[in-house]
mmCIF file of C-alpha atoms in Angstrom:
data_model
loop_
_atom_site.group_PDB
_atom_site.id
_atom_site.type_symbol
_atom_site.label_atom_id
_atom_site.label_comp_id
_atom_site.label_asym_id
_atom_site.label_seq_id
_atom_site.Cartn_x
_atom_site.Cartn_y
_atom_site.Cartn_z
ATOM 1 C CA UNK A 1 -54.911 27.025 64.649
ATOM 2 C CA UNK A 2 -58.494 27.552 63.404
ATOM 3 C CA UNK A 3 -61.369 25.960 65.315
ATOM 4 C CA UNK A 4 -62.504 24.001 62.503
ATOM 5 C CA UNK A 5 -58.906 22.561 62.130
ATOM 6 C CA UNK A 6 -58.812 21.729 65.764
ATOM 7 C CA UNK A 7 -62.235 19.857 65.472
ATOM 8 C CA UNK A 8 -61.313 18.243 62.398
ATOM 9 C CA UNK A 9 -58.250 17.138 64.461
ATOM 10 C CA UNK A 10 -60.045 15.952 67.416
ATOM 11 C CA UNK A 11 -62.646 13.857 65.126
ATOM 12 C CA UNK A 12 -59.582 12.148 63.807
ATOM 13 C CA UNK A 13 -58.448 11.594 67.355
ATOM 14 C CA UNK A 14 -61.643 9.913 68.209
ATOM 15 C CA UNK A 15 -61.618 7.741 65.412
ATOM 16 C CA UNK A 16 -58.109 6.848 66.126
ATOM 17 C CA UNK A 17 -59.151 6.190 69.894
ATOM 18 C CA UNK A 18 -62.110 4.108 68.858
ATOM 19 C CA UNK A 19 -59.772 2.204 66.518
ATOM 20 C CA UNK A 20 -57.665 1.417 69.609
ATOM 21 C CA UNK A 21 -60.384 0.240 71.470
ATOM 22 C CA UNK A 22 -61.167 -2.389 68.896
ATOM 23 C CA UNK A 23 -57.649 -3.274 68.869
ATOM 24 C CA UNK A 24 -57.608 -3.823 72.818
ATOM 25 C CA UNK A 25 -60.695 -5.820 72.065
ATOM 26 C CA UNK A 26 -58.780 -7.805 69.706
ATOM 27 C CA UNK A 27 -55.945 -8.045 72.105
ATOM 28 C CA UNK A 28 -58.735 -9.804 74.127
ATOM 29 C CA UNK A 29 -58.600 -12.743 72.126
ATOM 30 C CA UNK A 30 -54.767 -13.208 72.848
ATOM 31 C CA UNK A 31 -54.922 -12.006 76.428
ATOM 32 C CA UNK A 32 -57.361 -15.032 76.812
ATOM 33 C CA UNK A 33 -55.006 -17.240 74.959
ATOM 34 C CA UNK A 34 -52.032 -15.961 77.519
ATOM 35 C CA UNK A 35 -54.125 -16.320 80.493
ATOM 36 C CA UNK A 36 -54.817 -19.952 78.927
ATOM 37 C CA UNK A 37 -51.341 -20.393 78.390
ATOM 38 C CA UNK A 38 -50.604 -19.690 82.110
ATOM 39 C CA UNK A 39 -52.719 -22.808 82.802
ATOM 40 C CA UNK A 40 -50.749 -24.556 80.168
ATOM 41 C CA UNK A 41 -52.602 -23.728 77.085
ATOM 42 C CA UNK A 42 -51.336 -26.082 74.230
ATOM 43 C CA UNK A 43 -49.287 -24.775 71.399
ATOM 44 C CA UNK A 44 -52.315 -25.363 69.104
ATOM 45 C CA UNK A 45 -54.278 -23.204 71.607
ATOM 46 C CA UNK A 46 -51.551 -20.238 71.112
ATOM 47 C CA UNK A 47 -51.538 -20.677 67.857
ATOM 48 C CA UNK A 48 -55.141 -20.225 67.272
ATOM 49 C CA UNK A 49 -55.332 -17.285 69.704
ATOM 50 C CA UNK A 50 -52.679 -15.470 67.508
ATOM 51 C CA UNK A 51 -54.387 -16.428 64.378
ATOM 52 C CA UNK A 52 -58.059 -15.169 65.695
ATOM 53 C CA UNK A 53 -56.233 -12.105 67.201
ATOM 54 C CA UNK A 54 -54.899 -11.111 63.487
ATOM 55 C CA UNK A 55 -57.918 -12.316 61.803
ATOM 56 C CA UNK A 56 -59.901 -9.817 63.627
ATOM 57 C CA UNK A 57 -57.185 -6.826 63.185
ATOM 58 C CA UNK A 58 -57.026 -7.811 59.380
ATOM 59 C CA UNK A 59 -60.316 -9.428 58.381
ATOM 60 C CA UNK A 60 -59.791 -8.861 54.569
ATOM 61 C CA UNK A 61 -56.315 -10.447 54.430
ATOM 62 C CA UNK A 62 -56.310 -14.260 53.474
ATOM 63 C CA UNK A 63 -53.870 -16.507 55.463
ATOM 64 C CA UNK A 64 -51.679 -17.128 52.614
ATOM 65 C CA UNK A 65 -50.513 -13.355 52.638
ATOM 66 C CA UNK A 66 -49.081 -13.616 56.121
ATOM 67 C CA UNK A 67 -45.592 -14.831 54.705
ATOM 68 C CA UNK A 68 -45.321 -11.328 53.262
ATOM 69 C CA UNK A 69 -44.957 -9.768 56.569
ATOM 70 C CA UNK A 70 -45.877 -5.920 56.773
ATOM 71 C CA UNK A 71 -46.373 -5.853 52.882
ATOM 72 C CA UNK A 72 -49.714 -7.930 53.573
ATOM 73 C CA UNK A 73 -51.330 -4.963 55.184
ATOM 74 C CA UNK A 74 -49.451 -1.901 53.798
ATOM 75 C CA UNK A 75 -50.313 -1.198 50.622
ATOM 76 C CA UNK A 76 -47.795 1.377 49.561
ATOM 77 C CA UNK A 77 -45.164 -0.598 50.979
ATOM 78 C CA UNK A 78 -46.205 -3.296 49.160
ATOM 79 C CA UNK A 79 -45.955 -1.323 45.873
ATOM 80 C CA UNK A 80 -42.216 -0.657 46.064
ATOM 81 C CA UNK A 81 -41.740 -4.238 47.470
ATOM 82 C CA UNK A 82 -43.530 -5.906 44.118
ATOM 83 C CA UNK A 83 -41.056 -3.426 42.348
ATOM 84 C CA UNK A 84 -37.937 -4.482 44.028
ATOM 85 C CA UNK A 85 -39.360 -7.993 43.492
ATOM 86 C CA UNK A 86 -38.850 -7.794 39.747
ATOM 87 C CA UNK A 87 -35.214 -7.713 40.125
ATOM 88 C CA UNK A 88 -34.519 -9.611 43.474
ATOM 89 C CA UNK A 89 -31.783 -8.269 45.023
ATOM 90 C CA UNK A 90 -31.266 -11.531 47.070
ATOM 91 C CA UNK A 91 -30.548 -13.718 43.678
ATOM 92 C CA UNK A 92 -26.633 -13.351 43.875
ATOM 93 C CA UNK A 93 -26.869 -14.982 47.234
ATOM 94 C CA UNK A 94 -28.816 -17.761 45.843
ATOM 95 C CA UNK A 95 -26.238 -18.421 43.193
ATOM 96 C CA UNK A 96 -23.112 -18.059 45.402
ATOM 97 C CA UNK A 97 -24.993 -20.249 48.037
ATOM 98 C CA UNK A 98 -25.235 -22.960 45.407
ATOM 99 C CA UNK A 99 -21.664 -23.068 44.482
ATOM 100 C CA UNK A 100 -20.939 -23.571 48.307
ATOM 101 C CA UNK A 101 -23.335 -26.385 48.455
ATOM 102 C CA UNK A 102 -21.628 -27.981 45.605
ATOM 103 C CA UNK A 103 -18.092 -27.217 46.617
ATOM 104 C CA UNK A 104 -16.332 -30.372 48.620
ATOM 105 C CA UNK A 105 -14.778 -29.736 51.939
ATOM 106 C CA UNK A 106 -11.098 -30.519 52.574
ATOM 107 C CA UNK A 107 -11.951 -34.076 53.183
ATOM 108 C CA UNK A 108 -13.599 -34.202 50.029
ATOM 109 C CA UNK A 109 -17.244 -34.526 51.308
ATOM 110 C CA UNK A 110 -19.969 -32.199 50.972
ATOM 111 C CA UNK A 111 -23.124 -30.920 52.602
ATOM 112 C CA UNK A 112 -24.754 -33.534 50.855
ATOM 113 C CA UNK A 113 -23.375 -35.974 52.715
ATOM 114 C CA UNK A 114 -24.796 -34.806 56.125
ATOM 115 C CA UNK A 115 -28.254 -33.546 54.218
ATOM 116 C CA UNK A 116 -29.115 -36.519 52.518
ATOM 117 C CA UNK A 117 -32.256 -35.026 51.327
ATOM 118 C CA UNK A 118 -30.528 -32.279 49.539
ATOM 119 C CA UNK A 119 -30.596 -28.623 49.848
ATOM 120 C CA UNK A 120 -34.352 -27.985 49.960
ATOM 121 C CA UNK A 121 -35.001 -29.178 53.511
ATOM 122 C CA UNK A 122 -36.047 -25.936 55.545
ATOM 123 C CA UNK A 123 -39.252 -27.375 56.672
ATOM 124 C CA UNK A 124 -37.406 -29.618 58.708
ATOM 125 C CA UNK A 125 -36.079 -26.665 60.877
ATOM 126 C CA UNK A 126 -36.329 -25.749 63.818
ATOM 127 C CA UNK A 127 -36.671 -29.255 65.347
ATOM 128 C CA UNK A 128 -36.480 -30.589 68.549
ATOM 129 C CA UNK A 129 -33.562 -33.029 69.015
ATOM 130 C CA UNK A 130 -33.767 -35.799 71.682
ATOM 131 C CA UNK A 131 -30.679 -36.832 71.918
ATOM 132 C CA UNK A 132 -28.834 -33.429 72.057
ATOM 133 C CA UNK A 133 -31.747 -32.386 74.142
ATOM 134 C CA UNK A 134 -32.062 -28.960 72.267
ATOM 135 C CA UNK A 135 -33.761 -27.371 69.202
ATOM 136 C CA UNK A 136 -31.678 -27.685 66.393
ATOM 137 C CA UNK A 137 -32.039 -24.896 63.668
ATOM 138 C CA UNK A 138 -30.969 -25.015 60.200
ATOM 139 C CA UNK A 139 -27.917 -22.820 60.997
ATOM 140 C CA UNK A 140 -26.717 -24.920 63.824
ATOM 141 C CA UNK A 141 -27.144 -28.165 61.440
ATOM 142 C CA UNK A 142 -24.844 -26.305 58.927
ATOM 143 C CA UNK A 143 -22.362 -25.728 61.522
ATOM 144 C CA UNK A 144 -22.530 -29.146 63.078
ATOM 145 C CA UNK A 145 -22.141 -30.586 59.356
ATOM 146 C CA UNK A 146 -18.956 -28.431 59.006
ATOM 147 C CA UNK A 147 -17.412 -29.233 62.120
ATOM 148 C CA UNK A 148 -18.041 -32.818 61.948
ATOM 149 C CA UNK A 149 -16.164 -32.408 58.554
ATOM 150 C CA UNK A 150 -13.157 -30.617 60.085
ATOM 151 C CA UNK A 151 -14.251 -27.146 58.733
ATOM 152 C CA UNK A 152 -14.449 -23.960 60.838
ATOM 153 C CA UNK A 153 -18.268 -22.838 61.998
ATOM 154 C CA UNK A 154 -19.491 -19.897 60.176
ATOM 155 C CA UNK A 155 -20.937 -16.664 61.969
ATOM 156 C CA UNK A 156 -24.467 -16.566 62.464
ATOM 157 C CA UNK A 157 -25.658 -13.174 61.640
ATOM 158 C CA UNK A 158 -24.009 -12.389 58.208
ATOM 159 C CA UNK A 159 -21.239 -13.783 56.311
ATOM 160 C CA UNK A 160 -21.189 -16.694 53.930
ATOM 161 C CA UNK A 161 -23.801 -18.704 56.187
ATOM 162 C CA UNK A 162 -26.230 -16.376 54.763
ATOM 163 C CA UNK A 163 -25.795 -17.346 50.821
ATOM 164 C CA UNK A 164 -25.496 -20.730 51.911
ATOM 165 C CA UNK A 165 -28.997 -20.434 53.975
ATOM 166 C CA UNK A 166 -30.656 -18.331 50.947
ATOM 167 C CA UNK A 167 -29.936 -21.123 48.533
ATOM 168 C CA UNK A 168 -31.383 -23.699 50.639
ATOM 169 C CA UNK A 169 -34.437 -21.441 51.359
ATOM 170 C CA UNK A 170 -34.880 -21.363 47.750
ATOM 171 C CA UNK A 171 -34.755 -24.637 47.298
ATOM 172 C CA UNK A 172 -37.541 -25.219 49.904
ATOM 173 C CA UNK A 173 -40.002 -22.930 48.612
ATOM 174 C CA UNK A 174 -43.396 -23.832 48.487
ATOM 175 C CA UNK A 175 -43.080 -26.261 51.607
ATOM 176 C CA UNK A 176 -45.263 -25.871 54.444
ATOM 177 C CA UNK A 177 -44.179 -24.738 57.877
ATOM 178 C CA UNK A 178 -44.565 -27.664 60.051
ATOM 179 C CA UNK A 179 -42.850 -27.593 63.492
ATOM 180 C CA UNK A 180 -43.613 -30.298 65.555
ATOM 181 C CA UNK A 181 -43.203 -30.278 69.459
ATOM 182 C CA UNK A 182 -43.010 -34.019 70.280
ATOM 183 C CA UNK A 183 -44.925 -35.526 73.371
ATOM 184 C CA UNK A 184 -42.310 -38.234 74.463
ATOM 185 C CA UNK A 185 -39.955 -35.708 75.571
ATOM 186 C CA UNK A 186 -41.249 -32.693 78.173
ATOM 187 C CA UNK A 187 -38.007 -30.869 77.568
ATOM 188 C CA UNK A 188 -39.361 -30.028 73.920
ATOM 189 C CA UNK A 189 -42.416 -28.354 75.432
ATOM 190 C CA UNK A 190 -40.410 -26.488 78.183
ATOM 191 C CA UNK A 191 -38.083 -25.211 75.100
ATOM 192 C CA UNK A 192 -41.444 -24.004 73.325
ATOM 193 C CA UNK A 193 -42.629 -22.290 76.716
ATOM 194 C CA UNK A 194 -39.341 -20.640 77.147
ATOM 195 C CA UNK A 195 -39.616 -19.279 73.693
ATOM 196 C CA UNK A 196 -43.138 -18.030 74.310
ATOM 197 C CA UNK A 197 -42.023 -16.500 77.772
ATOM 198 C CA UNK A 198 -39.156 -14.370 76.089
ATOM 199 C CA UNK A 199 -41.795 -13.220 73.574
ATOM 200 C CA UNK A 200 -44.058 -12.050 76.132
ATOM 201 C CA UNK A 201 -41.467 -10.423 78.382
ATOM 202 C CA UNK A 202 -41.137 -6.702 78.595
ATOM 203 C CA UNK A 203 -37.483 -5.727 78.329
ATOM 204 C CA UNK A 204 -35.044 -3.167 77.755
ATOM 205 C CA UNK A 205 -34.865 0.433 78.770
ATOM 206 C CA UNK A 206 -37.920 1.043 76.307
ATOM 207 C CA UNK A 207 -40.024 -1.144 78.104
ATOM 208 C CA UNK A 208 -41.366 -3.599 75.046
ATOM 209 C CA UNK A 209 -42.026 -7.171 74.686
ATOM 210 C CA UNK A 210 -42.066 -8.773 70.891
ATOM 211 C CA UNK A 211 -45.906 -8.825 71.808
ATOM 212 C CA UNK A 212 -46.269 -4.954 72.158
ATOM 213 C CA UNK A 213 -45.006 -4.061 68.815
ATOM 214 C CA UNK A 214 -46.099 -7.240 66.702
ATOM 215 C CA UNK A 215 -49.497 -8.146 68.333
ATOM 216 C CA UNK A 216 -50.904 -5.150 70.539
ATOM 217 C CA UNK A 217 -49.709 -2.600 67.657
ATOM 218 C CA UNK A 218 -49.552 -4.791 64.904
ATOM 219 C CA UNK A 219 -50.448 -2.612 61.612
ATOM 220 C CA UNK A 220 -49.891 0.760 63.192
ATOM 221 C CA UNK A 221 -46.743 2.637 62.457
ATOM 222 C CA UNK A 222 -43.631 3.442 64.302
ATOM 223 C CA UNK A 223 -42.451 6.187 62.267
ATOM 224 C CA UNK A 224 -42.985 5.346 58.824
ATOM 225 C CA UNK A 225 -42.482 1.355 59.849
ATOM 226 C CA UNK A 226 -45.510 -0.746 59.846
ATOM 227 C CA UNK A 227 -45.822 -3.133 62.388
ATOM 228 C CA UNK A 228 -45.856 -6.621 60.828
ATOM 229 C CA UNK A 229 -47.989 -9.598 62.480
ATOM 230 C CA UNK A 230 -45.999 -12.385 63.888
ATOM 231 C CA UNK A 231 -47.798 -15.052 61.894
ATOM 232 C CA UNK A 232 -45.181 -15.372 58.975
ATOM 233 C CA UNK A 233 -42.315 -14.025 60.556
ATOM 234 C CA UNK A 234 -40.288 -16.795 60.100
ATOM 235 C CA UNK A 235 -41.206 -17.969 56.229
ATOM 236 C CA UNK A 236 -38.894 -15.890 54.204
ATOM 237 C CA UNK A 237 -35.107 -15.676 55.736
ATOM 238 C CA UNK A 238 -32.334 -14.824 54.805
ATOM 239 C CA UNK A 239 -33.792 -11.725 54.121
ATOM 240 C CA UNK A 240 -32.086 -8.589 52.153
ATOM 241 C CA UNK A 241 -32.813 -5.850 53.709
ATOM 242 C CA UNK A 242 -32.245 -2.373 52.262
ATOM 243 C CA UNK A 243 -31.442 -0.742 55.577
ATOM 244 C CA UNK A 244 -28.792 -3.432 56.036
ATOM 245 C CA UNK A 245 -27.504 -3.067 52.257
ATOM 246 C CA UNK A 246 -27.059 -6.990 52.395
ATOM 247 C CA UNK A 247 -28.784 -10.219 53.561
ATOM 248 C CA UNK A 248 -28.889 -11.179 57.031
ATOM 249 C CA UNK A 249 -30.663 -14.054 59.045
ATOM 250 C CA UNK A 250 -33.385 -14.136 61.342
ATOM 251 C CA UNK A 251 -31.315 -14.137 64.231
ATOM 252 C CA UNK A 252 -29.608 -10.798 63.128
ATOM 253 C CA UNK A 253 -33.121 -9.334 63.122
ATOM 254 C CA UNK A 254 -33.867 -10.711 66.722
ATOM 255 C CA UNK A 255 -30.573 -8.915 67.336
ATOM 256 C CA UNK A 256 -32.094 -5.653 65.914
ATOM 257 C CA UNK A 257 -35.502 -5.782 67.339
ATOM 258 C CA UNK A 258 -33.606 -6.187 70.868
ATOM 259 C CA UNK A 259 -31.116 -3.360 70.250
ATOM 260 C CA UNK A 260 -34.117 -1.030 69.103
ATOM 261 C CA UNK A 261 -35.700 -1.044 72.586
ATOM 262 C CA UNK A 262 -32.312 -0.795 74.105
ATOM 263 C CA UNK A 263 -31.972 -4.324 75.393
ATOM 264 C CA UNK A 264 -28.988 -6.392 75.375
ATOM 265 C CA UNK A 265 -29.340 -8.440 72.490
ATOM 266 C CA UNK A 266 -28.768 -12.253 73.030
ATOM 267 C CA UNK A 267 -26.314 -14.716 71.384
ATOM 268 C CA UNK A 268 -27.299 -15.497 67.806
ATOM 269 C CA UNK A 269 -28.021 -19.348 67.961
ATOM 270 C CA UNK A 270 -27.610 -19.439 71.692
ATOM 271 C CA UNK A 271 -30.523 -21.208 73.260
ATOM 272 C CA UNK A 272 -32.780 -18.427 74.238
ATOM 273 C CA UNK A 273 -33.037 -17.308 70.434
ATOM 274 C CA UNK A 274 -33.228 -20.786 69.400
ATOM 275 C CA UNK A 275 -36.170 -21.357 71.671
ATOM 276 C CA UNK A 276 -37.647 -18.198 70.389
ATOM 277 C CA UNK A 277 -37.536 -19.257 66.874
ATOM 278 C CA UNK A 278 -39.158 -22.664 67.936
ATOM 279 C CA UNK A 279 -42.025 -20.755 69.267
ATOM 280 C CA UNK A 280 -42.188 -18.171 66.326
ATOM 281 C CA UNK A 281 -42.110 -20.918 63.787
ATOM 282 C CA UNK A 282 -44.600 -23.079 65.083
ATOM 283 C CA UNK A 283 -47.058 -20.052 64.915
ATOM 284 C CA UNK A 284 -46.492 -20.240 61.349
ATOM 285 C CA UNK A 285 -47.443 -23.663 61.025
ATOM 286 C CA UNK A 286 -49.372 -24.233 57.695
ATOM 287 C CA UNK A 287 -47.807 -21.236 56.154
ATOM 288 C CA UNK A 288 -45.725 -21.589 52.902
ATOM 289 C CA UNK A 289 -41.880 -20.823 53.167
ATOM 290 C CA UNK A 290 -41.007 -18.119 50.594
ATOM 291 C CA UNK A 291 -37.702 -17.483 51.396
ATOM 292 C CA UNK A 292 -35.273 -16.072 50.505
ATOM 293 C CA UNK A 293 -37.301 -12.639 51.127
ATOM 294 C CA UNK A 294 -36.642 -8.728 50.547
ATOM 295 C CA UNK A 295 -37.701 -5.962 53.101
ATOM 296 C CA UNK A 296 -37.128 -2.224 53.095
ATOM 297 C CA UNK B 1 -59.616 27.755 77.708
ATOM 298 C CA UNK B 2 -59.596 30.906 79.596
ATOM 299 C CA UNK B 3 -57.301 33.372 79.353
ATOM 300 C CA UNK B 4 -56.980 36.298 81.674
ATOM 301 C CA UNK B 5 -54.250 38.046 79.677
ATOM 302 C CA UNK B 6 -53.013 37.608 76.309
ATOM 303 C CA UNK B 7 -50.007 39.771 76.365
ATOM 304 C CA UNK B 8 -47.518 38.942 73.398
ATOM 305 C CA UNK B 9 -43.907 39.160 74.537
ATOM 306 C CA UNK B 10 -41.794 40.480 71.808
ATOM 307 C CA UNK B 11 -39.663 37.398 70.579
ATOM 308 C CA UNK B 12 -39.062 35.437 67.717
ATOM 309 C CA UNK B 13 -42.302 34.534 65.780
ATOM 310 C CA UNK B 14 -41.372 30.801 65.866
ATOM 311 C CA UNK B 15 -41.158 30.812 69.597
ATOM 312 C CA UNK B 16 -44.342 32.705 69.993
ATOM 313 C CA UNK B 17 -46.270 30.716 67.530
ATOM 314 C CA UNK B 18 -45.024 27.602 69.875
ATOM 315 C CA UNK B 19 -45.737 28.920 73.201
ATOM 316 C CA UNK B 20 -49.139 30.266 72.398
ATOM 317 C CA UNK B 21 -50.390 33.305 74.007
ATOM 318 C CA UNK B 22 -48.222 34.158 77.140
ATOM 319 C CA UNK B 23 -49.975 34.942 80.220
ATOM 320 C CA UNK B 24 -46.940 35.664 82.783
ATOM 321 C CA UNK B 25 -44.571 38.324 83.342
ATOM 322 C CA UNK B 26 -42.101 39.109 80.683
ATOM 323 C CA UNK B 27 -39.028 37.641 82.382
ATOM 324 C CA UNK B 28 -40.981 34.547 83.520
ATOM 325 C CA UNK B 29 -42.125 34.160 80.006
ATOM 326 C CA UNK B 30 -39.021 34.287 78.400
ATOM 327 C CA UNK B 31 -38.036 31.354 80.447
ATOM 328 C CA UNK B 32 -41.038 29.620 79.668
ATOM 329 C CA UNK B 33 -40.825 29.978 76.051
ATOM 330 C CA UNK B 34 -37.042 28.941 76.315
ATOM 331 C CA UNK B 35 -38.274 25.804 78.190
ATOM 332 C CA UNK B 36 -40.717 25.114 75.515
ATOM 333 C CA UNK B 37 -38.284 25.259 72.931
ATOM 334 C CA UNK B 38 -35.831 23.071 74.617
ATOM 335 C CA UNK B 39 -38.764 20.627 75.375
ATOM 336 C CA UNK B 40 -39.615 20.639 71.644
ATOM 337 C CA UNK B 41 -35.950 19.643 70.699
ATOM 338 C CA UNK B 42 -36.200 16.636 73.352
ATOM 339 C CA UNK B 43 -39.306 15.397 72.064
ATOM 340 C CA UNK B 44 -38.343 15.572 68.419
ATOM 341 C CA UNK B 45 -34.754 14.091 69.068
ATOM 342 C CA UNK B 46 -34.680 10.230 68.135
ATOM 343 C CA UNK B 47 -32.386 9.576 71.070
ATOM 344 C CA UNK B 48 -34.028 11.319 73.342
ATOM 345 C CA UNK B 49 -37.780 11.474 73.568
ATOM 346 C CA UNK B 50 -38.358 10.691 69.880
ATOM 347 C CA UNK B 51 -42.290 11.107 70.553
ATOM 348 C CA UNK B 52 -42.703 11.232 66.858
ATOM 349 C CA UNK B 53 -42.113 7.306 66.630
ATOM 350 C CA UNK B 54 -45.375 7.262 68.043
ATOM 351 C CA UNK B 55 -47.165 10.489 67.963
ATOM 352 C CA UNK B 56 -48.276 13.125 65.440
ATOM 353 C CA UNK B 57 -47.286 16.170 66.493
ATOM 354 C CA UNK B 58 -47.959 19.652 64.518
ATOM 355 C CA UNK B 59 -44.635 20.157 62.464
ATOM 356 C CA UNK B 60 -43.101 16.874 63.267
ATOM 357 C CA UNK B 61 -41.893 14.834 60.314
ATOM 358 C CA UNK B 62 -42.793 11.040 59.687
ATOM 359 C CA UNK B 63 -44.585 10.546 62.820
ATOM 360 C CA UNK B 64 -45.711 7.047 63.425
ATOM 361 C CA UNK B 65 -49.312 6.195 64.959
ATOM 362 C CA UNK B 66 -49.024 3.632 67.701
ATOM 363 C CA UNK B 67 -50.066 6.392 70.318
ATOM 364 C CA UNK B 68 -52.750 9.114 69.552
ATOM 365 C CA UNK B 69 -51.858 12.696 68.144
ATOM 366 C CA UNK B 70 -50.532 15.032 70.459
ATOM 367 C CA UNK B 71 -53.206 17.994 70.277
ATOM 368 C CA UNK B 72 -55.631 20.054 72.148
ATOM 369 C CA UNK B 73 -53.638 19.200 75.359
ATOM 370 C CA UNK B 74 -54.439 22.019 77.653
ATOM 371 C CA UNK B 75 -57.969 21.345 76.908
ATOM 372 C CA UNK B 76 -57.541 17.356 77.469
ATOM 373 C CA UNK B 77 -55.286 18.131 80.426
ATOM 374 C CA UNK B 78 -56.068 20.842 82.759
ATOM 375 C CA UNK B 79 -53.806 19.572 85.297
ATOM 376 C CA UNK B 80 -50.434 19.922 83.929
ATOM 377 C CA UNK B 81 -49.147 17.559 86.728
ATOM 378 C CA UNK B 82 -51.519 14.684 85.031
ATOM 379 C CA UNK B 83 -49.652 15.274 81.912
ATOM 380 C CA UNK B 84 -46.290 15.054 83.405
ATOM 381 C CA UNK B 85 -47.377 11.657 85.139
ATOM 382 C CA UNK B 86 -48.349 10.331 81.845
ATOM 383 C CA UNK B 87 -44.831 11.378 80.565
ATOM 384 C CA UNK B 88 -42.920 10.194 83.428
ATOM 385 C CA UNK B 89 -44.654 6.699 83.587
ATOM 386 C CA UNK B 90 -47.574 5.567 81.248
ATOM 387 C CA UNK B 91 -47.707 2.240 82.635
ATOM 388 C CA UNK B 92 -48.799 3.868 85.695
ATOM 389 C CA UNK B 93 -52.462 4.396 84.058
ATOM 390 C CA UNK B 94 -52.335 1.771 81.775
ATOM 391 C CA UNK B 95 -50.284 -1.309 82.597
ATOM 392 C CA UNK B 96 -50.403 -2.538 79.182
ATOM 393 C CA UNK B 97 -49.419 0.637 77.711
ATOM 394 C CA UNK B 98 -47.139 0.632 74.409
ATOM 395 C CA UNK B 99 -45.658 3.979 75.701
ATOM 396 C CA UNK B 100 -42.043 4.262 76.929
ATOM 397 C CA UNK B 101 -41.969 5.031 80.798
ATOM 398 C CA UNK B 102 -39.472 7.889 80.330
ATOM 399 C CA UNK B 103 -38.940 8.801 83.714
ATOM 400 C CA UNK B 104 -39.337 5.777 85.500
ATOM 401 C CA UNK B 105 -36.742 4.022 83.174
ATOM 402 C CA UNK B 106 -34.426 7.358 83.273
ATOM 403 C CA UNK B 107 -34.620 7.627 79.409
ATOM 404 C CA UNK B 108 -35.089 11.414 80.397
ATOM 405 C CA UNK B 109 -33.959 13.339 83.416
ATOM 406 C CA UNK B 110 -36.334 14.995 85.664
ATOM 407 C CA UNK B 111 -35.673 18.577 84.156
ATOM 408 C CA UNK B 112 -36.259 17.010 80.553
ATOM 409 C CA UNK B 113 -39.485 15.793 81.549
ATOM 410 C CA UNK B 114 -40.483 19.100 83.009
ATOM 411 C CA UNK B 115 -39.547 20.515 79.621
ATOM 412 C CA UNK B 116 -41.329 18.129 77.488
ATOM 413 C CA UNK B 117 -44.295 18.574 79.603
ATOM 414 C CA UNK B 118 -43.991 22.469 78.948
ATOM 415 C CA UNK B 119 -43.914 21.937 75.507
ATOM 416 C CA UNK B 120 -46.450 19.305 74.904
ATOM 417 C CA UNK B 121 -48.843 21.312 76.861
ATOM 418 C CA UNK B 122 -48.796 24.318 74.231
ATOM 419 C CA UNK B 123 -49.864 21.776 71.625
#
């Protein structure tokens, strides 16, 4: 390689290292937040620490862009995405879901009998259910409704639950994420903490935590994939993913991210992923729901 | 970078390019060159090193940029053992490293890490 080229490369690299140093400084915010967390940081302090970290990394990205995931920060990806949104690939799922919503169960009742507020109720989930002593997600509530009416539970990652949830997400567009952690039940806070712990724990043969990719290295690329911020991770599900060739749920995505690091995925809608969803959705409090979504 | 001898071994042009000027006797050089070629294959293969997921490497397609470009390695790692140690377990030097601990987590064998090290050192 000619010397001039080598120097150019090294300059490029220096810039990269400087960039990394800045990122590390940004990470300090979070490290601070996490250290605080060990001494019982409040969820609101966690959310502020995340928000500050991403604001530092992406000073030009306004908060309302975060529901767009990687496309908030990746100009090239965004162009393709905007073109895809002209003819949204998730549209047939919405129509199919509406039909499901309106079709009575064998006993003559409908989803409306379980969900009196109608289909646009995404912003009510995930929520702490004191009586059941667990986090209830919308997917779980759907199956509880079905089983109470003598119908079989649906699978959680793909299949008919996806159109139904797509319709409900569509009807919930414009609502604001507002996860509440009730103070009158310490088990709710424990569920949040366990989701947070899951998020920050390194696992798998490749030794990554969610934070390794989506906090520490957000904005950088793994191969051609720009790593999205975790603020906004939960606003737009289900997602039609070109790689899947269909739409899938948030827990399917969790499974995928766990598999990529050669970790054994957890059970969709099992306690660990529900608590993770509780924590992750809390981080997006204040962000607008915009599901269903499309991703490459 | 000092080189005592820059004797080129007659061999496929590709490999010479990769290995750079060889400094050792013909037989050893041939072995070295094949270690380098194997190391390159291991480094590029997605199910093995998959170094391109995070590093720009000359000749590699669609590299990520989570890690720094791997260039001028001999200059920056005069001690080959240190380079090997970084590949074996990056978290030993930086506990927060996003780099996969290839040796410690047995993603690559000792022999594979040796070969990857040989290859990376030529960059």
